[in-house]
Coordinates of C-alpha atoms and ligand atoms in Angstrom, one line a residue:
M1 CA 2.7 -20.8 66.0
I2 CA 5.6 -19.2 64.3
T3 CA 6.4 -22.5 62.1
R4 CA 10.2 -22.6 61.5
R5 CA 10.3 -22.5 58.1
L6 CA 7.4 -19.8 58.4
F7 CA 9.8 -18.1 59.7
L8 CA 12.0 -18.6 57.0
L9 CA 9.9 -17.0 55.0
K10 CA 9.4 -14.2 56.5
S11 CA 12.5 -13.5 57.4
G12 CA 13.9 -15.1 53.7
L13 CA 17.2 -17.0 55.7
V14 CA 16.6 -20.0 53.9
A15 CA 21.1 -20.5 53.9
A16 CA 20.9 -20.2 57.4
A17 CA 18.8 -23.1 58.2
L18 CA 21.6 -25.0 57.1
A19 CA 23.5 -23.9 60.0
V20 CA 19.7 -25.4 62.7
D21 CA 19.0 -29.0 60.3
P22 CA 19.2 -31.3 63.1
K23 CA 20.6 -34.6 61.7
P24 CA 23.5 -32.7 59.9
Q25 CA 25.0 -35.9 57.9
K26 CA 28.4 -34.5 56.7
P27 CA 30.4 -31.1 56.5
V28 CA 28.2 -28.9 54.3
V29 CA 30.1 -26.4 51.7
V30 CA 27.6 -23.5 52.0
R31 CA 29.2 -20.4 49.8
P32 CA 29.2 -17.1 51.2
A33 CA 25.9 -15.5 50.4
L34 CA 26.4 -11.6 49.9
D35 CA 24.6 -9.7 51.6
P36 CA 22.2 -7.2 49.6
E37 CA 22.7 -4.3 53.4
T38 CA 26.1 -3.5 51.7
L39 CA 25.1 -2.6 48.5
E40 CA 24.0 0.9 47.7
P41 CA 20.1 0.8 46.4
F42 CA 18.7 2.7 43.5
V43 CA 21.4 3.1 41.5
D44 CA 21.6 1.2 38.3
R45 CA 18.5 2.5 36.8
L46 CA 14.9 -0.3 35.4
P47 CA 16.2 -1.3 32.4
I48 CA 12.5 -2.2 30.2
P49 CA 12.8 -5.3 27.9
E50 CA 13.1 -4.4 24.2
I51 CA 10.6 -5.4 22.3
A52 CA 10.6 -8.4 20.6
K53 CA 11.4 -8.4 16.7
N54 CA 10.0 -10.8 14.4
D55 CA 11.7 -13.0 11.9
G56 CA 9.5 -12.2 9.0
Y57 CA 6.3 -14.9 8.1
R58 CA 5.2 -18.1 8.1
P59 CA 1.9 -20.3 7.2
S60 CA 0.1 -20.6 9.6
P61 CA -0.9 -24.4 10.8
V62 CA -4.5 -24.3 10.6
N63 CA -4.6 -21.8 7.2
P64 CA -1.8 -22.3 5.6
A65 CA -3.2 -19.2 3.5
V66 CA -2.9 -16.9 6.5
K67 CA 0.5 -15.2 7.0
L68 CA 2.1 -14.9 11.1
P69 CA 4.9 -13.3 12.3
Y70 CA 7.1 -16.2 12.7
Y71 CA 9.9 -15.1 15.7
R72 CA 13.1 -17.6 16.9
M73 CA 13.9 -17.5 20.4
S74 CA 17.5 -19.3 21.1
M75 CA 17.8 -19.6 24.7
R76 CA 20.9 -18.4 25.1
Q77 CA 23.7 -18.1 28.7
L78 CA 24.7 -14.4 29.2
E79 CA 26.8 -12.0 31.1
S80 CA 24.4 -9.7 32.6
K81 CA 25.4 -6.1 35.5
V82 CA 22.6 -7.1 38.1
H83 CA 24.0 -4.1 40.0
R84 CA 26.9 -1.4 39.6
D85 CA 28.9 -2.4 42.3
M86 CA 28.7 -5.9 41.3
K87 CA 30.4 -8.1 39.2
P88 CA 28.9 -9.6 36.0
T89 CA 26.9 -12.7 36.9
R90 CA 25.5 -15.2 34.4
L91 CA 22.3 -16.1 33.8
W92 CA 20.2 -18.4 31.0
G93 CA 17.7 -15.7 29.2
F94 CA 16.7 -15.6 25.6
G95 CA 18.4 -13.7 23.2
S96 CA 21.1 -11.5 25.3
S97 CA 19.3 -10.6 28.2
S98 CA 17.0 -11.6 31.1
P99 CA 14.3 -11.5 30.8
G100 CA 13.8 -12.2 27.2
P101 CA 11.8 -10.1 24.8
T102 CA 8.9 -8.6 25.2
F103 CA 6.0 -9.6 22.7
E104 CA 3.8 -7.2 21.9
T105 CA 0.3 -8.8 20.2
R106 CA -3.4 -8.7 19.4
S107 CA -6.1 -10.5 20.4
G108 CA -7.2 -13.0 17.6
E109 CA -3.8 -12.4 15.4
G110 CA -2.1 -15.6 15.9
V111 CA 1.6 -15.6 16.2
L112 CA 4.0 -18.8 16.2
V113 CA 7.5 -18.9 17.9
E114 CA 10.1 -21.4 17.3
W115 CA 12.0 -21.5 21.1
A116 CA 15.9 -22.5 20.3
N117 CA 17.4 -24.4 23.0
E118 CA 21.2 -23.4 22.6
L119 CA 22.0 -23.0 26.0
P120 CA 25.1 -25.1 27.0
K121 CA 25.1 -28.2 27.5
T122 CA 25.6 -28.7 31.9
H123 CA 23.9 -26.4 33.9
F124 CA 25.4 -24.6 37.0
L125 CA 23.1 -24.7 39.1
P126 CA 22.2 -28.1 41.6
I127 CA 20.0 -31.1 39.7
D128 CA 18.9 -34.0 42.1
H129 CA 19.0 -37.3 40.6
N130 CA 16.2 -38.1 42.8
I131 CA 13.8 -36.6 41.8
H132 CA 11.4 -37.5 39.0
G133 CA 12.0 -36.5 35.8
A134 CA 15.9 -35.9 36.3
E135 CA 16.6 -39.2 36.8
A136 CA 20.7 -38.9 35.8
D137 CA 20.2 -40.7 32.5
K138 CA 18.8 -37.8 31.6
P139 CA 20.7 -34.9 29.9
E140 CA 21.6 -31.9 32.3
V141 CA 20.4 -29.1 30.1
R142 CA 17.0 -30.0 28.9
A143 CA 14.3 -27.0 27.9
V144 CA 10.3 -26.7 27.1
I145 CA 9.1 -23.6 27.1
H146 CA 4.4 -22.9 28.5
L147 CA 3.5 -19.5 28.0
H148 CA 1.3 -19.5 30.9
G149 CA -2.5 -18.1 30.7
A150 CA -1.7 -19.1 26.7
K151 CA -5.0 -20.7 25.9
A152 CA -2.3 -23.0 22.8
E153 CA -3.8 -26.5 21.7
P154 CA -1.9 -29.3 23.9
K155 CA 1.3 -29.1 21.0
S156 CA 2.2 -26.1 21.7
D157 CA 1.2 -25.5 25.3
G158 CA 4.6 -26.7 27.1
Y159 CA 4.3 -30.2 28.9
P160 CA 7.0 -31.0 31.6
E161 CA 7.4 -33.8 29.5
D162 CA 8.0 -32.9 25.7
W163 CA 11.6 -31.1 26.6
Y164 CA 14.9 -30.7 24.4
E165 CA 18.6 -30.8 24.2
P166 CA 21.3 -27.9 24.2
G167 CA 21.2 -27.5 19.5
K168 CA 17.0 -28.6 18.6
S169 CA 14.3 -26.5 19.0
A170 CA 9.6 -27.1 18.6
L171 CA 8.2 -24.6 16.9
Y172 CA 4.6 -23.3 18.8
H173 CA 1.2 -21.8 17.2
Y174 CA 0.3 -19.4 19.4
P175 CA -4.0 -17.9 18.3
N176 CA -4.9 -16.0 21.2
Q177 CA -8.3 -16.1 20.5
Q178 CA -8.3 -14.7 23.6
D179 CA -8.7 -11.3 25.6
A180 CA -6.4 -8.8 26.6
A181 CA -3.9 -10.1 29.4
M182 CA -0.5 -9.8 30.2
L183 CA 0.8 -13.8 30.1
W184 CA 4.5 -14.3 31.0
Y185 CA 6.7 -16.7 29.2
H186 CA 8.7 -19.6 30.9
D187 CA 11.0 -22.7 31.1
H188 CA 8.8 -25.9 32.7
T189 CA 11.1 -29.0 32.3
L190 CA 9.7 -31.4 34.1
G191 CA 12.3 -32.3 36.9
I192 CA 14.6 -29.4 36.8
N193 CA 12.1 -26.6 36.2
R194 CA 12.8 -24.4 39.5
L195 CA 16.7 -24.3 38.5
N196 CA 16.1 -23.7 34.4
V197 CA 13.7 -20.2 36.4
Y198 CA 16.2 -19.3 38.9
A199 CA 19.0 -19.4 35.0
G200 CA 16.5 -17.3 34.5
L201 CA 14.0 -18.0 31.2
L202 CA 11.1 -16.3 31.8
G203 CA 9.3 -13.8 30.3
A204 CA 7.2 -11.3 29.5
F205 CA 4.2 -12.0 26.5
F206 CA 1.3 -8.8 25.9
V207 CA -1.8 -9.7 24.4
R208 CA -3.5 -6.4 23.4
D209 CA -7.4 -5.4 22.5
G210 CA -10.0 -3.5 22.0
T211 CA -11.2 -3.7 24.4
E212 CA -8.2 -1.9 26.3
D213 CA -7.9 0.0 23.3
S214 CA -10.9 1.4 23.9
L215 CA -10.1 3.3 27.2
N216 CA -7.7 5.2 27.0
L217 CA -5.0 3.3 29.5
P218 CA -1.2 5.0 30.4
K219 CA 0.6 3.6 27.1
A220 CA 4.0 3.3 25.9
N221 CA 6.6 6.0 27.5
Y222 CA 3.6 5.5 30.2
E223 CA 3.3 2.2 30.0
I224 CA 5.4 -0.3 32.2
P225 CA 6.5 -4.0 32.5
L226 CA 7.8 -4.6 36.1
L227 CA 9.3 -8.7 36.4
I228 CA 10.3 -9.2 40.2
C229 CA 12.1 -12.4 40.5
D230 CA 13.7 -13.2 44.1
R231 CA 17.0 -14.2 44.2
M232 CA 20.1 -14.8 45.9
F233 CA 23.8 -14.6 45.0
D234 CA 27.1 -15.0 46.3
Q235 CA 30.8 -12.4 47.3
D236 CA 31.4 -13.0 43.7
S237 CA 28.6 -12.2 42.1
Q238 CA 26.9 -15.5 40.7
L239 CA 23.3 -16.9 41.5
Y240 CA 23.4 -18.4 44.7
Y241 CA 21.1 -21.6 45.2
P242 CA 20.8 -23.8 48.4
V243 CA 21.0 -27.5 49.2
S244 CA 19.7 -29.9 51.1
T245 CA 22.5 -31.1 53.8
K246 CA 21.5 -34.5 52.4
P247 CA 24.0 -35.9 50.7
G248 CA 22.9 -36.5 46.4
A249 CA 20.1 -34.9 47.4
P250 CA 20.4 -31.0 47.3
W251 CA 16.6 -30.7 46.4
M252 CA 15.0 -27.7 49.2
P253 CA 11.5 -27.6 49.8
E254 CA 11.4 -23.8 49.2
V255 CA 13.8 -21.7 48.8
F256 CA 13.4 -17.5 49.3
G257 CA 15.8 -14.8 47.9
N258 CA 17.4 -12.2 49.6
S259 CA 16.9 -9.5 47.4
S260 CA 14.3 -9.4 44.2
L261 CA 15.8 -8.6 40.8
V262 CA 13.1 -6.3 38.0
N263 CA 13.2 -6.7 34.7
G264 CA 16.9 -8.0 35.8
K265 CA 18.1 -5.6 38.0
L266 CA 19.1 -5.1 42.4
F267 CA 16.3 -2.0 43.5
P268 CA 16.2 -0.6 40.7
Y269 CA 15.4 3.8 40.3
L270 CA 12.9 5.1 37.5
E271 CA 12.8 9.1 36.6
V272 CA 8.5 9.1 36.3
E273 CA 6.8 12.1 35.6
P274 CA 4.1 14.0 37.3
R275 CA 1.5 11.7 36.4
K276 CA -0.4 8.5 35.8
Y277 CA 1.7 5.4 34.4
R278 CA 0.6 1.8 34.2
F279 CA 2.6 -0.8 35.6
R280 CA 2.2 -4.7 34.8
V281 CA 3.7 -7.2 37.0
L282 CA 4.6 -9.8 37.4
N283 CA 5.4 -12.3 40.7
G284 CA 8.6 -14.7 38.1
S285 CA 9.5 -15.6 41.9
N286 CA 10.5 -19.5 42.7
G287 CA 8.9 -19.3 45.9
R288 CA 7.8 -15.6 47.4
F289 CA 4.8 -13.7 47.8
Y290 CA 4.8 -10.5 47.4
H291 CA 3.4 -8.2 49.3
L292 CA 4.3 -4.6 48.5
S293 CA 3.9 -0.6 48.8
L294 CA 4.7 2.4 48.4
S295 CA 6.8 3.6 50.8
N296 CA 4.7 7.1 51.1
S297 CA 1.5 5.0 51.8
Q298 CA -0.4 7.0 49.0
S299 CA -3.0 3.7 47.2
L300 CA -2.5 2.2 43.6
H301 CA -5.6 1.3 41.3
Q302 CA -6.0 -2.1 40.1
I303 CA -7.5 -2.3 37.0
G304 CA -6.4 -5.9 36.2
C305 CA -5.2 -9.3 36.9
D306 CA -4.2 -12.6 35.9
Q307 CA -6.6 -12.8 32.4
G308 CA -7.0 -9.1 32.0
L309 CA -8.4 -6.2 33.5
L310 CA -11.4 -5.6 35.4
S311 CA -14.8 -5.3 35.7
A312 CA -13.8 -1.5 38.1
P313 CA -10.3 -0.5 39.4
A314 CA -9.8 -1.5 42.9
E315 CA -8.4 1.1 45.4
I316 CA -5.4 -0.9 46.9
K317 CA -2.8 0.1 49.8
N318 CA -0.9 -2.7 49.4
L319 CA -0.8 -6.0 46.5
L320 CA 0.0 -9.3 47.1
L321 CA 1.5 -11.1 44.8
A322 CA 2.0 -15.5 45.5
P323 CA 5.0 -16.7 42.8
G324 CA 2.2 -16.8 38.7
E325 CA 0.1 -14.2 39.6
R326 CA 0.9 -11.7 37.9
A327 CA -1.9 -7.5 39.0
D328 CA -2.7 -4.4 36.0
I329 CA -1.5 -1.3 38.4
I330 CA -1.9 2.2 38.3
I331 CA -0.1 4.5 41.0
D332 CA -0.7 8.0 39.8
F333 CA 2.8 9.7 40.6
S334 CA 0.8 13.7 39.9
G335 CA 1.1 16.2 43.3
H336 CA 4.1 14.0 44.0
S337 CA 6.9 16.3 41.4
G338 CA 10.1 15.8 43.6
E339 CA 9.2 12.7 45.6
R340 CA 11.0 9.5 46.0
I341 CA 8.9 6.7 46.7
V342 CA 10.2 3.3 47.1
V343 CA 8.3 -0.1 46.4
K344 CA 8.6 -2.0 49.6
N345 CA 8.5 -5.7 50.3
D346 CA 7.2 -4.9 53.4
A347 CA 10.6 -3.7 55.9
L348 CA 12.4 -5.0 52.5
N349 CA 13.2 -1.8 49.7
I350 CA 12.2 -3.6 46.0
M351 CA 13.0 -0.2 43.6
Q352 CA 12.5 3.2 43.7
F353 CA 10.7 5.5 41.7
R354 CA 12.4 9.0 41.1
V355 CA 9.1 12.1 40.5
L356 CA 10.0 14.6 38.2
A357 CA 9.4 17.8 39.0
K358 CA 7.2 18.5 35.4
G359 CA 6.2 16.0 32.6
S360 CA 3.5 16.2 29.4
A361 CA 0.6 16.6 29.8
D362 CA -1.5 13.5 31.3
T363 CA -4.2 12.5 28.3
S364 CA -4.4 9.2 29.6
S365 CA -8.0 8.2 31.8
L366 CA -8.6 6.4 34.7
P367 CA -12.4 4.7 33.7
A368 CA -15.0 3.9 36.7
S369 CA -15.8 1.4 34.9
L370 CA -13.3 -1.0 33.1
R371 CA -15.6 -3.9 31.2
Q372 CA -18.2 -6.8 32.0
V373 CA -16.4 -10.0 33.3
S374 CA -19.7 -12.0 33.6
K375 CA -20.0 -14.4 36.2
I376 CA -20.4 -17.6 35.8
A377 CA -23.1 -19.3 37.5
E378 CA -22.6 -22.1 39.8
S379 CA -25.7 -23.4 38.2
E380 CA -23.5 -23.8 35.3
A381 CA -21.3 -26.8 36.8
T382 CA -21.7 -30.1 35.9
K383 CA -19.0 -31.6 37.7
T384 CA -17.6 -30.8 41.7
R385 CA -13.7 -31.5 42.6
P386 CA -12.7 -32.1 45.9
L387 CA -9.1 -31.6 45.6
P388 CA -7.2 -32.3 48.4
I389 CA -3.4 -31.1 49.2
T390 CA -1.0 -32.3 50.4
E391 CA 2.1 -32.9 52.0
I392 CA 3.9 -35.9 53.3
E393 CA 7.2 -34.5 56.1
D394 CA 9.6 -37.0 57.3
F395 CA 11.5 -37.8 61.1
Y396 CA 13.1 -33.8 61.1
G397 CA 9.3 -32.7 59.5
K398 CA 10.8 -31.3 56.1
P399 CA 8.5 -31.9 53.9
V400 CA 9.3 -33.7 51.3
T401 CA 6.6 -34.4 48.3
M402 CA 3.7 -32.3 48.2
L403 CA 0.5 -34.2 45.7
L404 CA -2.8 -33.1 44.5
N405 CA -5.0 -34.8 45.0
N406 CA -3.3 -37.6 46.3
A407 CA -1.4 -38.0 43.2
H408 CA 2.0 -38.7 42.1
W409 CA 3.0 -37.4 38.7
K410 CA 3.2 -40.7 36.7
M411 CA -0.3 -41.8 38.4
P412 CA -3.5 -42.1 36.3
V413 CA -4.9 -39.1 35.0
T414 CA -7.8 -38.2 37.8
E415 CA -9.1 -34.8 36.3
N416 CA -11.3 -35.4 32.8
P417 CA -13.4 -32.6 33.0
T418 CA -15.8 -32.5 29.0
L419 CA -14.7 -30.0 26.1
N420 CA -17.1 -26.5 27.3
S421 CA -18.0 -28.1 29.9
V422 CA -18.5 -26.0 33.9
E423 CA -16.1 -27.5 37.0
V424 CA -15.9 -26.3 40.7
W425 CA -12.6 -27.4 41.8
E426 CA -12.3 -27.1 45.9
L427 CA -9.2 -26.6 46.6
I428 CA -8.7 -28.7 50.3
N429 CA -5.3 -26.8 51.6
T430 CA -4.3 -29.4 54.1
T431 CA -0.2 -28.1 54.8
N432 CA 0.8 -25.3 57.0
D433 CA 1.4 -23.4 52.8
A434 CA 0.5 -21.3 50.8
H435 CA 0.6 -22.8 47.6
P436 CA -0.9 -21.4 44.3
I437 CA -2.7 -23.4 42.1
H438 CA -1.9 -22.7 37.9
L439 CA -4.4 -24.1 35.4
H440 CA -3.3 -24.9 31.5
L441 CA -5.5 -23.6 29.2
V442 CA -8.3 -22.0 30.6
R443 CA -9.1 -18.9 32.6
F444 CA -11.5 -19.3 35.8
Q445 CA -13.1 -17.2 38.8
I446 CA -12.8 -17.2 42.2
L447 CA -16.0 -18.8 43.8
D448 CA -14.6 -18.5 48.1
R449 CA -12.3 -19.4 50.8
R450 CA -13.7 -21.0 53.3
R451 CA -11.8 -22.5 56.8
F452 CA -12.0 -26.4 57.2
S453 CA -11.8 -28.7 60.1
I454 CA -8.3 -30.5 58.7
F455 CA -7.6 -33.3 61.0
P456 CA -11.3 -34.7 60.7
Y457 CA -10.4 -34.1 57.2
L458 CA -7.3 -36.1 56.9
T459 CA -8.7 -39.1 59.2
K460 CA -11.6 -39.3 57.8
S461 CA -12.3 -37.4 54.7
D462 CA -14.4 -35.8 57.0
L463 CA -15.2 -31.7 55.4
K464 CA -16.0 -30.0 58.6
Y465 CA -16.0 -26.4 57.9
T466 CA -15.4 -23.9 60.6
G467 CA -15.9 -20.6 59.1
A468 CA -17.9 -18.9 56.5
P469 CA -17.0 -18.0 52.5
V470 CA -15.1 -16.2 52.6
P471 CA -15.4 -13.8 48.8
P472 CA -12.3 -13.6 46.3
D473 CA -10.8 -9.7 46.9
P474 CA -11.3 -6.8 45.0
G475 CA -7.6 -7.7 42.8
E476 CA -8.8 -11.2 42.4
A477 CA -13.0 -10.8 41.7
G478 CA -12.0 -10.8 37.2
W479 CA -11.1 -14.1 34.9
K480 CA -7.6 -15.7 37.3
D481 CA -4.8 -18.5 35.8
T482 CA -3.5 -18.5 38.7
V483 CA -4.9 -18.0 42.6
R484 CA -3.5 -18.7 46.0
A485 CA -4.8 -21.8 47.7
D486 CA -4.9 -20.5 51.5
P487 CA -4.1 -23.0 55.0
G488 CA -6.7 -24.8 55.9
M489 CA -8.9 -23.4 53.7
V490 CA -10.7 -24.8 50.7
T491 CA -11.1 -22.7 47.9
R492 CA -13.1 -22.7 45.1
I493 CA -12.8 -22.1 41.3
I494 CA -15.5 -22.1 38.9
V495 CA -14.2 -23.4 35.0
R496 CA -15.4 -23.6 31.3
F497 CA -13.0 -25.5 30.3
E498 CA -12.5 -24.2 26.4
G499 CA -10.2 -23.9 23.6
F500 CA -8.8 -27.1 22.4
A501 CA -9.1 -30.6 23.6
G502 CA -6.1 -33.2 24.8
R503 CA -3.5 -33.1 27.8
Y504 CA -2.2 -30.0 29.5
V505 CA -1.3 -29.8 33.9
W506 CA -2.8 -28.5 36.5
H507 CA 0.4 -27.3 39.6
C508 CA 1.7 -25.1 42.6
H509 CA 2.8 -22.7 40.9
V510 CA 5.6 -22.6 43.9
L511 CA 8.4 -24.4 42.2
E512 CA 10.5 -26.4 44.5
H513 CA 7.3 -27.5 44.6
E514 CA 5.8 -28.2 41.1
D515 CA 9.2 -30.2 40.8
N516 CA 8.6 -32.3 43.6
E517 CA 5.4 -34.2 42.5
M518 CA 3.0 -31.0 42.9
M519 CA 1.6 -31.5 39.1
R520 CA -0.9 -33.6 37.0
P521 CA -1.3 -34.8 33.7
Y522 CA -5.2 -33.6 32.9
D523 CA -7.2 -34.1 29.4
V524 CA -9.4 -31.8 28.0
V525 CA -12.0 -34.5 27.0
A526 CA -14.3 -33.9 23.1
P527 CA -17.9 -34.6 24.0
G528 CA -19.0 -38.8 22.6
V529 CA -15.2 -39.5 23.9
S530 CA -14.8 -41.8 26.3
Ligands
LIG1 CU1 2.9 -25.8 46.2

């Protein structure tokens, strides 16, 4: 059955929902939205974010004799032309761009980043003071940056309560003791994370290593990041973030834009040579799941996921990416000289490739095997945690709160794995929506997904499976940090809690959910400490 919300998800017509709310309390002023169909597609060249440059060197916090590259990244309000025929759009970014500059780092070589809040003192998107952590006594503009996928100490992880106001900054240490992968940095402020990211506070962060170097994959001009975020605009070219019909409570359970920015442009094009390219794709949207394909039906090869390379390339026709997930893909344009190929999200245009008549010789490879990805044996797990995902709805069936393990943010910690131990987490999704679940600090593997009967589980905690276990998709069969917990399924992941002891968070990466209680603190406990 297609529910109203599922329909809206598919159609992206959230603004239209305002008109059909069963009980509007007062007329809601809806700013006229910009119809992306009225924009001419593929008139702007795809921007490539600049590479971040360090501002000198500073002593490492773990060994002051060692000097690490030090970067100062300023969060600022800026104006950007997101389309040729639109006026400049107010955004929040880093330095002079949104997405911010891309970090290029190497495994084992740490960096220091000072994240400086130089934003204005007033927010331009609708804060809901009923949301926990966003009460009216808090400053309107607050920020704290999390490097998604990083194995970093708690004090450098961007804990949601570690936010700070304009004029302040935080110095974080990223040791990069981890395999090559595409990480991404974004705001994580308690209660307004969805608004800060929607405003533009995100960017890419690459970790490189020798394994990746040895594979001779396409690189330099032939390796391109694609940071995709859906957005809505008003007719004044400004970001439009929809609000509920409830006076004084603007939070919306989900927000889906009707167009997508790729590296900060709407419907950009990229000229490519007839050869192999490597694309590093991020779904940086608040709530949209992408289902990407190429208009000429050609296949692509997925070579990596969130936490780096797969064991072998997976040939796919469609790429499904939940918010927070990344994919490392190879597209071979050889034999397509002169073609114009559109990247589609189902029927909608995302961007266009213009294949040139000729280019330089392609000496790069697409190896049949990429690296060893050793499976963590289930027998290594010392604990299995059943973790229900639930939604509390109001009288009209509108979700008002979503919870993980039936607990609110402020309740005592319930997940407390021992450092270096292995656990299986069973994400029991009792809701109608897929929730991308992200654990900070760690990488994990997906064991399987399995359909279960929701009613006996909700009423009697009786977990009855109604289907066989389904293995992860080929593109998910590597190291992950974010996993789709599909509706009506138990998604099992296996995690080794290595790195650091201390307090982290795990949460849904639909940012509207995360802001409204779908996030929990968890503790990695040093052995012998109780
Ligand atoms: Cu969610």
